[in-house]
Amino acid sequence: MSSWTRVSFDPGKTGIEAITNDLQKALEDPDTFIHNDMVVWKAFDDIDAQRLTDLGIEASRALVMHVSDTSNSGSGRLYKRIDSEFILLDAMSGGEGYFGRDVLAYMQREHGLVGAA
Amino acid sequence: MSRPLVDFARRLQPDADATTADAVVETAATNRRAEFESALYRLFANLTGASAPSVRRRSARAVYQLSEIVPGALVTYGTELIPALDDDPARPYIAGSLTHIVYEGMRGETFRSDREALVQDLARQIGTDTTVSAVRYLSRIATRWDRIVATVEPTLVDGLSSEDEAVRTAAVRAFATMWAHHLDGTDAIPPLLDCTCDSSPLVRAHAIAALGDIAFQDRGEEDAPVAATPEIIDAGTRLLTDDDERARYDAAACFAEADYWVEYEGDRCWIETVDRNRIDAAVDALVEALDDPSTPVVRQAAAALHIYAGFETRALIPHVDRLVDYGWSVQPNSTLIQRALKSLAADHPSALSDHSSFLLDRLRNHKDATAATILGRLAPADGEAAHSAVSSLTDLLGSPKHTDRRTAAKALAEVHRVDSTLVPDYVEALTEAVDGTDVNTKPGMGWEPLATLAPDHPETATALACQAVDRLTEWPSPPDLRLVYKLGEANPHTISPVADRLIDLLDHDNTSVVGAAAKSLRGALMLDGSVQIPPSAAAALASRLDDLSRSARMDAERIIDVVREESTDA
């Protein structure tokens, strides 16, 4: 029984390497990987717009997925960076048994965010 | 520049500043409702009426900041905001405002009746000049994990056939984001099928996602398969070659999620309710999709083929060459394709005969466990390949990886079952592999090798099973030994000594060992008369019940019941 948070950064015009470097500077030994041209950070705390802004990551968008295998569900919040600030753009609460797959599919359809983890 | 929220607060209280604006707004939203609403409408007027984009953008930012502070106070104004979604400068802030309103402003059971009233009110607006805004707002509310929008399902069904693309998009989004068990869906299926041919790629993508949910997921045993499943399969197959990446992804995802096994009147959904030609066409298209330029589409297609192979594998046969090539390349989800091929080898061994040389090479030079499994399964169709594999499989029994040893043992068992003369050293090699000191060795290496040995080599099978039982105490979390039942099923004369050892463990100091022994014996009890548990052992078990895990306790209670019934009968 556990839950986890994944933050997929869409680099936009900023390169993947720069995003990874930003994360390394902002956090102590962050657990990251590259997935479909996005930088994914395995976060362990609550992530909201203010926290993303404070990190100073120059990504164009960030999808924060929170998944729980206790409730077999996942939810996602999509943030967009405007004028150095992340703002909430869209959200979806996923259904039981999907572990966020439904949310990722929705974000892809609505926002072209293909390949988030 | 001051925060846009401060400007708004000054309409309510002229001396408001950055430090007091939040409190001014919160107070007004609660206690000065008329003034708050008046200020809101002036803000909305700028949001949609101002000619300068900068003014519209600043107004949108003010709405966003308001939605962070008093989202609940904005719930009834959602339709006023919707038109600004079509204005580039305002769009992101208004989208975010609506998200705050839907997720924060509508939170909690306290406001459930208000939300229900809002949804009903929005449904009543359909057919008026605010139709578009009402449906778009409904579709955003539908992204919540909430049944509320399902109460206006007929309205949304009507929206699917609207001539206005914005209405169709919003309605189909609602169906794609609400789950099959929130909706009846029956009336929506025909218009959703029409939507899979819509000129808008977003509508097509949402439509196939919704249809996939309705047809394939969350179905209870009492539910009949969706009658339109064949048409939904056709739509998914067609959209696998759509121009739009999102439509192709959702078509592949639709098949990838089709993994439930519920039986209804003997028919397994969905494979057994769809004719072979349709299945063949879908599988053909999924294999083609492995070459899609989009990696996420490829990933879903591979997952879908793996799911299909869980039901049957017949339609994979014409594609073996491509699947072998894909499975052993660096490709998304290639291991799922390998698993599909393992299923294919079990169902249709001859289908992979042409690849035996490649598989032998993989086994010999890479100790490839998947190749080992497939070669074992090829034995009925290709004895020569199986014979060539025996020496490498026997070598693999000495692997330091317990998963390799188990795979090799199972593969050798498959070959032994077909022709025991092909594996003359099987018994000795298996005994050596089991007789290790590595506690990570799966006890008994799975039931297949021992069950295969049981008819012709009962003493060896019994000895190996006894070793597995003796090693239960070495495990940090002892597993239950399903092999006891399988062994007894293959040869009932093999398990009495095994059961005696398990009975001895019923009063072991370690509760986990007691639980594992009880679970293992529970399987043995299903073999009528083969195992006798003395009342003293049942009594010892009864005294430990409270210490056992829930599942172990259930098995222990069943054992105690059986012993009690036998005592009564005697």
XYZ file of C-alpha atoms in Angstrom:
687
model
C 0.000 0.000 0.000
C 1.665 3.188 -1.082
C 1.310 6.368 -3.042
C 3.683 8.316 -5.165
C 4.009 11.623 -6.975
C 5.552 12.104 -10.391
C 6.207 15.515 -11.894
C 6.708 15.502 -15.659
C 8.331 18.680 -16.910
C 7.609 19.606 -20.495
C 10.831 21.448 -21.426
C 9.223 23.579 -24.132
C 11.957 25.707 -25.656
C 14.296 24.929 -22.760
C 16.370 21.798 -23.276
C 15.959 18.615 -21.290
C 19.491 18.969 -19.962
C 18.788 22.477 -18.647
C 15.652 21.262 -16.853
C 17.600 18.421 -15.277
C 20.298 20.871 -14.182
C 17.672 23.224 -12.727
C 16.294 20.353 -10.671
C 19.753 19.343 -9.481
C 20.358 22.912 -8.335
C 16.983 23.303 -6.644
C 16.870 19.973 -4.852
C 19.234 17.716 -3.002
C 19.869 14.622 -5.114
C 16.487 14.508 -6.878
C 15.398 11.182 -8.355
C 14.811 11.963 -12.021
C 14.632 10.189 -15.349
C 13.885 11.055 -18.954
C 10.692 9.693 -20.461
C 9.507 10.549 -23.960
C 11.393 13.839 -24.099
C 10.214 14.931 -20.671
C 12.119 15.184 -17.413
C 10.311 13.230 -14.724
C 10.962 13.883 -11.054
C 9.905 11.351 -8.436
C 8.753 13.748 -5.751
C 7.996 12.862 -2.160
C 6.097 15.897 -0.975
C 3.059 17.927 -1.957
C 3.612 19.851 -5.136
C 1.480 22.848 -6.042
C 1.871 25.940 -8.203
C 3.793 27.882 -5.562
C 6.212 25.014 -4.951
C 6.857 24.684 -8.685
C 7.447 28.410 -8.998
C 9.803 28.373 -6.011
C 11.868 25.618 -7.614
C 12.651 27.964 -10.495
C 12.459 25.271 -13.166
C 12.228 26.881 -16.583
C 9.919 24.282 -18.082
C 6.909 25.381 -20.090
C 4.521 23.015 -18.300
C 4.503 20.556 -15.429
C 2.114 17.666 -14.929
C 1.892 16.554 -11.318
C 0.504 13.041 -11.010
C -0.418 11.653 -7.625
C -1.129 7.940 -7.659
C -2.271 5.680 -4.839
C -2.322 1.926 -4.994
C -4.415 1.932 -1.842
C -7.357 3.478 -3.636
C -6.203 2.161 -7.044
C -6.559 5.649 -8.404
C -4.616 8.589 -9.658
C -5.148 12.281 -10.123
C -3.313 14.863 -12.134
C -2.850 18.602 -12.163
C -1.344 20.436 -15.096
C 0.523 23.691 -14.509
C 1.710 26.217 -17.063
C 4.613 28.602 -16.581
C 3.788 32.223 -17.424
C 6.061 35.137 -16.528
C 8.255 32.888 -14.345
C 5.208 31.718 -12.395
C 3.465 28.374 -12.590
C -0.303 28.576 -12.645
C -2.822 25.741 -12.450
C -4.306 25.001 -15.851
C -6.335 21.810 -15.691
C -6.979 18.806 -13.502
C -8.555 15.403 -13.555
C -9.414 12.884 -10.881
C -8.869 9.407 -12.243
C -11.014 6.365 -11.678
C -10.374 3.291 -9.576
C -8.014 0.742 -11.016
C -6.403 3.034 -13.556
C -3.447 4.264 -11.497
C -3.478 7.519 -13.457
C -3.472 6.018 -16.946
C -6.833 7.644 -17.587
C -5.516 11.008 -16.413
C -2.452 10.800 -18.642
C -4.640 9.946 -21.629
C -6.904 12.908 -20.855
C -3.997 15.332 -20.511
C -2.613 14.071 -23.766
C -5.891 14.558 -25.601
C -6.668 17.952 -24.155
C -3.193 19.425 -24.003
C -1.076 17.357 -26.372
C 1.083 16.358 -23.436
C 2.227 13.146 -25.047
C 4.514 10.918 -23.083
C 4.213 12.123 -19.507
C 4.976 9.486 -16.886
C 2.527 46.797 -10.700
C 0.030 45.772 -8.031
C -1.599 42.401 -8.065
C -4.802 42.441 -10.121
C -6.553 41.158 -7.032
C -5.774 44.414 -5.206
C -7.593 46.400 -7.892
C -10.593 44.133 -7.416
C -10.441 44.494 -3.623
C -10.377 48.294 -3.956
C -13.752 48.141 -5.684
C -15.018 46.661 -2.440
C -12.908 48.724 -0.068
C -10.986 51.708 -1.486
C -8.134 51.544 1.038
C -7.400 47.854 0.395
C -3.759 47.085 -0.299
C -1.578 44.051 -0.963
C -1.639 43.049 2.696
C -5.420 43.313 3.155
C -6.803 42.389 -0.268
C -7.281 38.684 0.488
C -9.208 39.387 3.696
C -11.342 42.079 2.028
C -12.326 39.686 -0.733
C -13.061 36.810 1.638
C -15.232 38.984 3.841
C -17.158 40.459 0.930
C -17.737 37.064 -0.679
C -19.352 35.900 2.541
C -20.998 38.963 4.088
C -21.440 41.534 1.302
C -22.687 39.315 -1.424
C -24.433 41.975 -3.555
C -21.389 44.241 -3.632
C -19.150 41.278 -4.352
C -21.338 40.235 -7.268
C -21.458 43.768 -8.627
C -17.657 43.973 -8.565
C -17.460 40.560 -10.218
C -19.674 41.612 -13.108
C -17.567 44.712 -13.693
C -14.538 42.426 -13.810
C -16.300 40.049 -16.225
C -17.188 42.994 -18.454
C -13.511 43.827 -18.837
C -12.666 40.166 -19.260
C -14.727 39.766 -22.399
C -15.430 43.346 -23.474
C -12.169 45.240 -23.205
C -10.540 45.892 -26.550
C -6.988 45.881 -25.162
C -5.577 42.355 -24.775
C -3.558 43.517 -21.770
C -6.759 44.516 -19.962
C -8.425 41.203 -20.732
C -5.322 39.372 -19.541
C -5.135 41.402 -16.311
C -8.822 40.770 -15.661
C -8.273 37.060 -16.225
C -5.386 37.130 -13.722
C -7.701 38.817 -11.207
C -10.269 36.054 -11.702
C -7.519 33.455 -11.241
C -6.393 35.044 -7.979
C -9.999 35.255 -6.808
C -10.458 31.574 -7.589
C -7.497 30.760 -5.353
C -9.021 32.629 -2.420
C -12.787 32.196 -2.734
C -13.368 29.368 -5.248
C -16.688 28.450 -3.687
C -18.049 31.967 -4.225
C -17.423 31.639 -7.974
C -19.140 28.292 -8.546
C -22.312 29.823 -9.966
C -20.400 32.071 -12.362
C -18.659 29.356 -14.345
C -20.681 29.949 -17.501
C -19.748 33.642 -17.388
C -16.091 32.666 -17.615
C -16.315 30.033 -20.341
C -16.289 32.457 -23.338
C -12.915 33.818 -22.201
C -11.441 30.337 -22.797
C -11.457 31.246 -26.484
C -9.396 34.392 -25.907
C -5.643 33.747 -26.079
C -4.534 36.367 -23.496
C -7.122 35.198 -20.955
C -7.254 31.443 -21.681
C -4.687 29.973 -19.261
C -5.898 32.058 -16.311
C -9.538 31.289 -16.984
C -8.817 27.590 -17.474
C -7.004 27.628 -14.138
C -9.839 29.582 -12.496
C -12.380 27.016 -13.647
C -10.141 24.246 -12.349
C -9.907 25.909 -8.928
C -13.662 26.414 -8.907
C -14.415 22.809 -9.865
C -11.834 21.183 -7.589
C -11.723 23.548 -4.618
C -15.006 25.437 -4.793
C -17.103 22.301 -5.201
C -15.277 20.300 -2.570
C -16.991 18.563 0.300
C -20.312 16.890 0.915
C -21.640 20.100 2.483
C -22.002 21.623 -0.939
C -23.291 18.511 -2.654
C -26.868 19.767 -2.913
C -25.590 23.080 -4.317
C -23.531 21.211 -6.884
C -26.489 19.067 -7.869
C -28.634 22.161 -8.278
C -25.921 23.788 -10.396
C -25.636 20.758 -12.665
C -29.394 20.598 -13.117
C -29.450 24.331 -13.874
C -26.716 23.910 -16.478
C -28.674 21.077 -18.093
C -31.721 23.341 -18.300
C -29.680 25.895 -20.226
C -29.197 23.450 -23.083
C -31.183 24.714 -26.027
C -30.886 28.339 -24.952
C -28.357 30.926 -26.057
C -25.995 29.762 -23.280
C -25.911 26.151 -24.484
C -22.230 26.151 -25.391
C -21.075 27.602 -22.081
C -23.326 25.272 -20.104
C -22.069 22.101 -21.804
C -18.460 23.232 -21.596
C -18.850 23.927 -17.877
C -20.519 20.540 -17.373
C -17.657 18.809 -19.151
C -15.148 20.450 -16.810
C -17.154 19.419 -13.763
C -17.141 15.898 -15.221
C -13.378 15.659 -14.770
C -14.007 15.317 -11.036
C -14.285 11.852 -9.538
C -17.925 12.529 -8.950
C -21.237 11.112 -10.088
C -22.995 14.451 -10.266
C -22.811 15.046 -13.996
C -24.157 11.548 -14.633
C -27.534 12.871 -13.463
C -27.832 14.877 -16.681
C -26.594 12.141 -18.995
C -29.459 12.481 -21.531
C -28.513 16.123 -22.027
C -24.940 15.169 -22.739
C -26.073 12.441 -25.138
C -27.963 15.094 -27.108
C -24.842 17.246 -27.149
C -22.897 14.509 -28.939
C -24.968 15.126 -32.067
C -24.891 18.922 -31.940
C -24.014 20.785 -35.107
C -21.808 23.061 -32.993
C -18.307 21.577 -32.723
C -17.742 23.239 -29.343
C -20.802 21.484 -27.931
C -19.810 18.124 -29.417
C -16.296 18.511 -28.039
C -17.543 19.335 -24.553
C -20.114 16.531 -24.523
C -17.695 13.896 -25.756
C -15.096 15.094 -23.239
C -17.602 14.454 -20.468
C -18.121 10.877 -21.648
C -14.386 10.326 -21.982
C -13.666 11.498 -18.459
C -16.549 9.854 -16.613
C -16.319 6.178 -15.909
C -18.471 3.490 -17.341
C -20.099 2.762 -14.014
C -21.157 6.383 -13.602
C -23.101 6.260 -16.817
C -25.545 3.923 -18.404
C -23.907 4.744 -21.714
C -26.361 2.759 -23.826
C -27.928 5.766 -25.507
C -24.551 7.428 -25.957
C -22.985 4.608 -27.951
C -24.531 5.361 -31.391
C -23.620 9.082 -31.322
C -20.217 8.279 -29.845
C -19.595 5.907 -32.747
C -20.544 8.766 -35.081
C -18.080 10.974 -33.184
C -15.246 8.576 -34.072
C -15.705 9.892 -37.654
C -15.922 13.566 -36.586
C -13.942 16.180 -38.501
C -12.345 17.255 -35.186
C -9.466 14.988 -34.145
C -10.061 15.874 -30.493
C -13.650 14.664 -30.763
C -12.477 11.435 -32.426
C -9.895 10.836 -29.695
C -12.330 11.520 -26.845
C -14.956 9.343 -28.519
C -12.813 6.221 -28.781
C -11.593 6.721 -25.211
C -15.195 6.900 -24.020
C -16.260 3.881 -26.067
C -13.306 1.903 -24.751
C -14.420 2.682 -21.211
C -17.995 1.731 -21.915
C -17.199 -1.493 -23.765
C -14.207 -2.873 -21.936
C -13.926 -1.710 -18.385
C -15.442 -1.997 -14.929
C -17.925 -4.665 -15.878
C -19.466 -6.784 -13.174
C -20.407 -10.435 -13.484
C -24.057 -9.484 -13.768
C -23.454 -7.153 -16.704
C -24.002 -8.301 -20.254
C -21.361 -7.433 -22.829
C -22.064 -4.196 -24.655
C -24.037 -5.128 -27.759
C -22.131 -2.670 -29.924
C -18.735 -4.154 -29.051
C -18.111 -5.254 -32.681
C -18.718 -1.725 -33.949
C -16.483 -0.321 -31.216
C -13.736 -2.750 -32.260
C -14.157 -1.546 -35.843
C -13.888 2.092 -34.768
C -10.783 1.400 -32.692
C -9.203 -0.498 -35.572
C -9.917 2.343 -37.981
C -8.556 5.014 -35.636
C -5.270 3.122 -35.210
C -4.351 4.614 -38.585
C -5.861 8.065 -37.970
C -3.865 11.139 -39.010
C -3.998 12.487 -35.461
C -1.582 11.107 -32.876
C -4.092 11.521 -30.046
C -6.734 9.493 -31.855
C -4.234 6.729 -32.628
C -3.019 6.725 -29.025
C -6.513 6.448 -27.585
C -7.445 3.726 -30.058
C -4.415 1.682 -28.997
C -5.068 2.502 -25.325
C -8.646 1.310 -25.759
C -7.373 -2.149 -26.756
C -4.657 -2.038 -24.123
C -7.239 -1.577 -21.369
C -9.460 -4.398 -22.629
C -8.202 -6.862 -20.085
C -11.098 -7.991 -17.962
C -12.068 -11.606 -17.842
C -15.631 -11.474 -16.650
C -17.728 -14.283 -17.983
C -21.313 -13.775 -18.970
C -23.357 -16.821 -19.888
C -20.179 -18.601 -20.941
C -18.882 -15.820 -23.165
C -15.661 -14.106 -22.231
C -15.689 -10.424 -22.992
C -14.650 -9.207 -25.453
C -12.912 -11.769 -27.615
C -15.753 -14.283 -27.597
C -18.398 -11.738 -28.489
C -16.608 -10.492 -31.588
C -16.163 -12.425 -34.819
C -12.746 -13.625 -35.917
C -12.464 -11.289 -38.889
C -12.810 -8.259 -36.633
C -10.258 -9.607 -34.169
C -7.859 -10.360 -37.014
C -8.277 -6.842 -38.386
C -7.690 -5.297 -34.954
C -4.571 -7.387 -34.318
C -3.264 -6.636 -37.821
C -3.680 -2.912 -37.145
C -2.039 -3.173 -33.721
C 0.972 -4.951 -35.224
C 1.147 -2.233 -37.887
C 1.033 0.335 -35.086
C 4.322 -1.059 -33.743
C 5.841 0.979 -36.588
C 3.937 4.164 -35.686
C 6.119 7.305 -35.639
C 4.814 8.151 -32.158
C 6.551 6.263 -29.334
C 3.574 6.524 -26.951
C 1.344 4.979 -29.634
C 3.856 2.151 -30.133
C 4.007 1.589 -26.378
C 0.222 1.263 -26.173
C 0.055 -1.010 -29.225
C 2.588 -3.382 -27.680
C 0.628 -3.381 -24.421
C -2.575 -4.080 -26.349
C -1.048 -7.077 -28.139
C 0.083 -8.442 -24.785
C -3.442 -8.037 -23.413
C -4.875 -9.779 -26.476
C -2.457 -12.697 -25.973
C -3.916 -13.128 -22.500
C -7.198 -14.126 -24.114
C -6.039 -16.040 -27.182
C -3.108 -15.953 -29.580
C -4.466 -17.254 -32.878
C -4.397 -13.884 -34.650
C -0.728 -13.380 -33.757
C 0.406 -16.353 -35.878
C 0.716 -14.461 -39.204
C 2.824 -11.818 -37.438
C 5.368 -14.037 -35.703
C 8.339 -12.749 -37.700
C 7.580 -9.117 -36.897
C 6.851 -9.876 -33.248
C 10.083 -11.836 -32.752
C 11.979 -8.998 -34.390
C 10.230 -6.450 -32.156
C 10.465 -8.500 -28.969
C 14.231 -8.770 -29.151
C 14.905 -5.169 -30.213
C 15.255 -2.098 -28.051
C 11.647 -1.000 -28.411
C 8.918 0.310 -26.088
C 7.316 -2.517 -24.111
C 9.294 -5.137 -26.044
C 9.187 -7.412 -22.986
C 5.389 -7.432 -23.257
C 5.738 -8.700 -26.810
C 8.082 -11.414 -25.527
C 5.389 -12.401 -23.040
C 2.819 -12.495 -25.829
C 5.132 -14.833 -27.736
C 5.447 -17.078 -24.690
C 1.647 -17.354 -24.680
C 1.696 -18.053 -28.408
C 4.253 -20.828 -27.906
C 2.005 -22.436 -25.297
C -1.074 -22.294 -27.545
C 0.497 -22.892 -30.956
C 4.024 -24.328 -30.567
C 4.536 -24.864 -34.287
C 4.040 -21.131 -34.955
C 7.508 -20.412 -33.579
C 9.360 -23.382 -35.080
C 10.994 -21.245 -37.752
C 12.637 -19.191 -35.008
C 14.097 -22.080 -33.019
C 17.659 -21.354 -34.237
C 17.397 -17.746 -33.106
C 15.953 -18.804 -29.754
C 18.670 -21.421 -29.272
C 21.261 -18.754 -29.923
C 19.622 -16.476 -27.376
C 19.596 -19.265 -24.804
C 23.161 -20.451 -25.419
C 24.855 -17.095 -25.725
C 22.691 -14.807 -23.598
C 21.079 -17.159 -21.064
C 17.790 -15.676 -22.256
C 14.999 -16.860 -19.934
C 12.231 -16.011 -22.416
C 13.959 -18.084 -25.089
C 14.265 -20.918 -22.554
C 10.547 -20.842 -21.835
C 9.582 -20.748 -25.501
C 11.962 -23.590 -26.403
C 10.436 -25.720 -23.657
C 6.990 -25.015 -25.042
C 8.135 -25.826 -28.589
C 8.828 -29.422 -27.546
C 5.527 -30.877 -28.836
C 6.086 -29.342 -32.289
C 9.843 -29.318 -32.639
C 11.544 -32.139 -30.739
C 14.831 -31.453 -32.466
C 14.966 -27.864 -31.198
C 13.937 -28.989 -27.728
C 16.648 -31.675 -27.766
C 19.222 -29.063 -28.822
C 18.112 -26.840 -25.940
C 18.422 -29.434 -23.186
C 22.104 -28.991 -22.504
C 21.788 -25.181 -22.284
C 18.679 -25.484 -20.130
C 20.531 -27.833 -17.806
C 23.382 -25.322 -17.614
C 20.849 -22.612 -16.777
C 19.776 -24.669 -13.754
C 23.114 -23.655 -12.249
C 22.490 -19.943 -12.728
C 22.967 -17.730 -9.654
C 19.608 -16.115 -10.452
C 16.778 -18.094 -8.901
C 14.370 -16.878 -11.581
C 16.644 -18.385 -14.251
C 16.800 -21.682 -12.374
C 13.037 -21.806 -12.058
C 12.523 -20.977 -15.754
C 15.010 -23.664 -16.790
C 13.364 -26.233 -14.523
C 9.958 -25.494 -15.980
C 11.277 -25.663 -19.544
C 12.980 -28.992 -18.863
C 9.749 -30.247 -17.349
C 7.927 -29.326 -20.556
C 10.451 -31.246 -22.634
C 10.395 -34.168 -20.210
C 6.630 -34.342 -20.415
C 6.756 -34.679 -24.203
C 9.652 -37.145 -24.358
C 11.513 -38.132 -21.205
C 14.311 -39.709 -23.266
C 15.323 -36.219 -24.456
C 16.338 -35.222 -20.938
C 18.099 -38.196 -19.334
C 19.895 -36.013 -16.776
C 16.833 -34.008 -15.827
C 16.235 -35.585 -12.419
C 19.815 -35.331 -11.276
C 20.258 -31.777 -12.555
C 17.032 -30.629 -10.966
C 17.950 -32.211 -7.654
C 21.252 -30.377 -7.683
C 19.559 -27.095 -8.490
C 17.044 -27.428 -5.673
C 19.613 -28.642 -3.159
C 21.220 -25.230 -2.742
C 21.588 -23.062 0.307
C 20.298 -19.880 -1.299
C 17.086 -19.005 0.510
C 16.017 -17.020 -2.509
C 15.574 -20.245 -4.417
C 11.872 -20.642 -4.853
C 11.025 -23.736 -2.807
C 10.488 -26.637 -5.141
C 11.193 -24.364 -8.130
C 7.530 -24.172 -8.956
C 5.160 -27.071 -9.218
C 5.596 -27.944 -12.882
C 8.911 -29.834 -12.657
C 7.848 -31.817 -9.617
C 4.413 -32.619 -11.003
C 6.117 -33.861 -14.159
C 8.441 -36.064 -12.134
C 5.700 -37.410 -9.864
C 4.278 -40.212 -12.071
C 7.622 -41.812 -13.044
C 9.929 -40.631 -10.258
C 7.676 -40.363 -7.204
C 10.469 -40.771 -4.665
C 12.521 -37.975 -6.209
C 9.504 -35.699 -6.444
C 8.648 -36.373 -2.807
C 12.214 -35.786 -1.675
C 12.409 -32.480 -3.524
C 9.070 -31.340 -2.121
C 10.216 -32.275 1.388
C 13.323 -30.164 0.881
C 11.091 -27.253 -0.107
C 9.044 -27.682 3.070
C 12.161 -27.939 5.237
C 13.353 -24.653 3.774
C 10.164 -22.777 4.628
C 11.758 -21.817 7.929
C 14.603 -20.072 6.096
C 12.346 -17.538 4.395
C 11.774 -14.094 5.888
C 8.250 -14.310 4.479
C 7.580 -17.984 3.811
C 5.482 -18.634 0.705
C 2.624 -21.101 0.595
C 3.491 -24.189 -1.422
C 0.900 -24.651 -4.100
C 3.103 -27.442 -5.363
C 1.733 -29.738 -2.619
C -1.663 -29.773 -4.265
C -0.223 -30.037 -7.783
C 2.085 -32.853 -6.722
C -0.743 -34.783 -5.121
C -2.885 -34.236 -8.164
C -0.182 -35.779 -10.370
C 0.441 -38.708 -8.041
C -1.474 -38.948 -4.729
C 1.137 -41.357 -3.339
C 3.806 -38.652 -3.282
C 2.497 -36.208 -0.709
C 2.030 -38.054 2.560
C 5.619 -37.383 3.788
C 5.332 -33.794 2.563
C 2.106 -33.292 4.486
C 3.650 -34.829 7.632
C 6.419 -32.234 7.540
C 3.889 -29.439 7.064
C 1.846 -30.741 9.996
C 4.991 -30.646 12.156
C 5.349 -26.953 11.279
C 1.875 -26.071 12.573
C 3.299 -25.457 16.043
C 6.482 -23.741 14.873
C 7.608 -20.712 16.883
C 7.481 -18.457 13.833
C 3.887 -17.436 13.090
C 4.690 -16.790 9.422
C 5.880 -20.371 9.064
C 2.684 -21.618 10.714
C 0.656 -19.515 8.275
C 2.558 -20.808 5.246
C 2.187 -24.401 6.438
C -1.546 -23.929 6.982
C -2.008 -22.414 3.530
C -0.003 -25.253 1.942
C -1.988 -27.905 3.813
C -5.254 -26.254 2.900
C -4.426 -27.065 -0.755
C -3.532 -30.636 0.145
C -6.910 -31.101 1.879
C -8.595 -30.559 -1.472
C -7.165 -33.964 -2.478
C -9.807 -36.168 -0.900
C -8.350 -38.628 1.590
C -4.721 -38.114 0.652
C -3.864 -36.140 3.755
C -4.965 -36.812 7.323
C -4.387 -34.110 9.918
C -4.464 -35.329 13.518
C -6.804 -33.533 15.939
C -3.819 -32.549 18.100
C -2.326 -30.598 15.188
C -5.660 -28.890 14.539
C -5.849 -27.963 18.226
C -2.352 -26.484 18.068
C -3.384 -24.500 15.025
C -6.558 -23.275 16.744
C -4.476 -21.818 19.559
C -2.531 -19.701 17.051
C -5.455 -18.357 15.044
C -5.329 -14.826 16.431
C -1.668 -14.477 15.447
C -2.163 -15.415 11.790
C -2.683 -13.095 8.851
C -6.247 -12.788 7.582
C -5.750 -15.104 4.604
C -3.761 -17.663 6.620
C -6.422 -17.588 9.324
C -9.122 -18.390 6.770
C -7.157 -21.427 5.581
C -6.440 -22.487 9.171
C -10.120 -22.253 10.092
C -11.008 -24.430 7.106
C -8.451 -27.042 8.212
C -9.859 -27.014 11.749
C -13.390 -27.428 10.364
C -12.367 -30.402 8.197
C -10.624 -32.140 11.097
C -13.651 -31.525 13.304
C -16.022 -32.942 10.655
C -13.810 -36.026 10.245
C -13.737 -36.567 14.004
C -17.515 -36.282 14.169
C -17.967 -38.734 11.292
C -15.629 -41.195 12.968
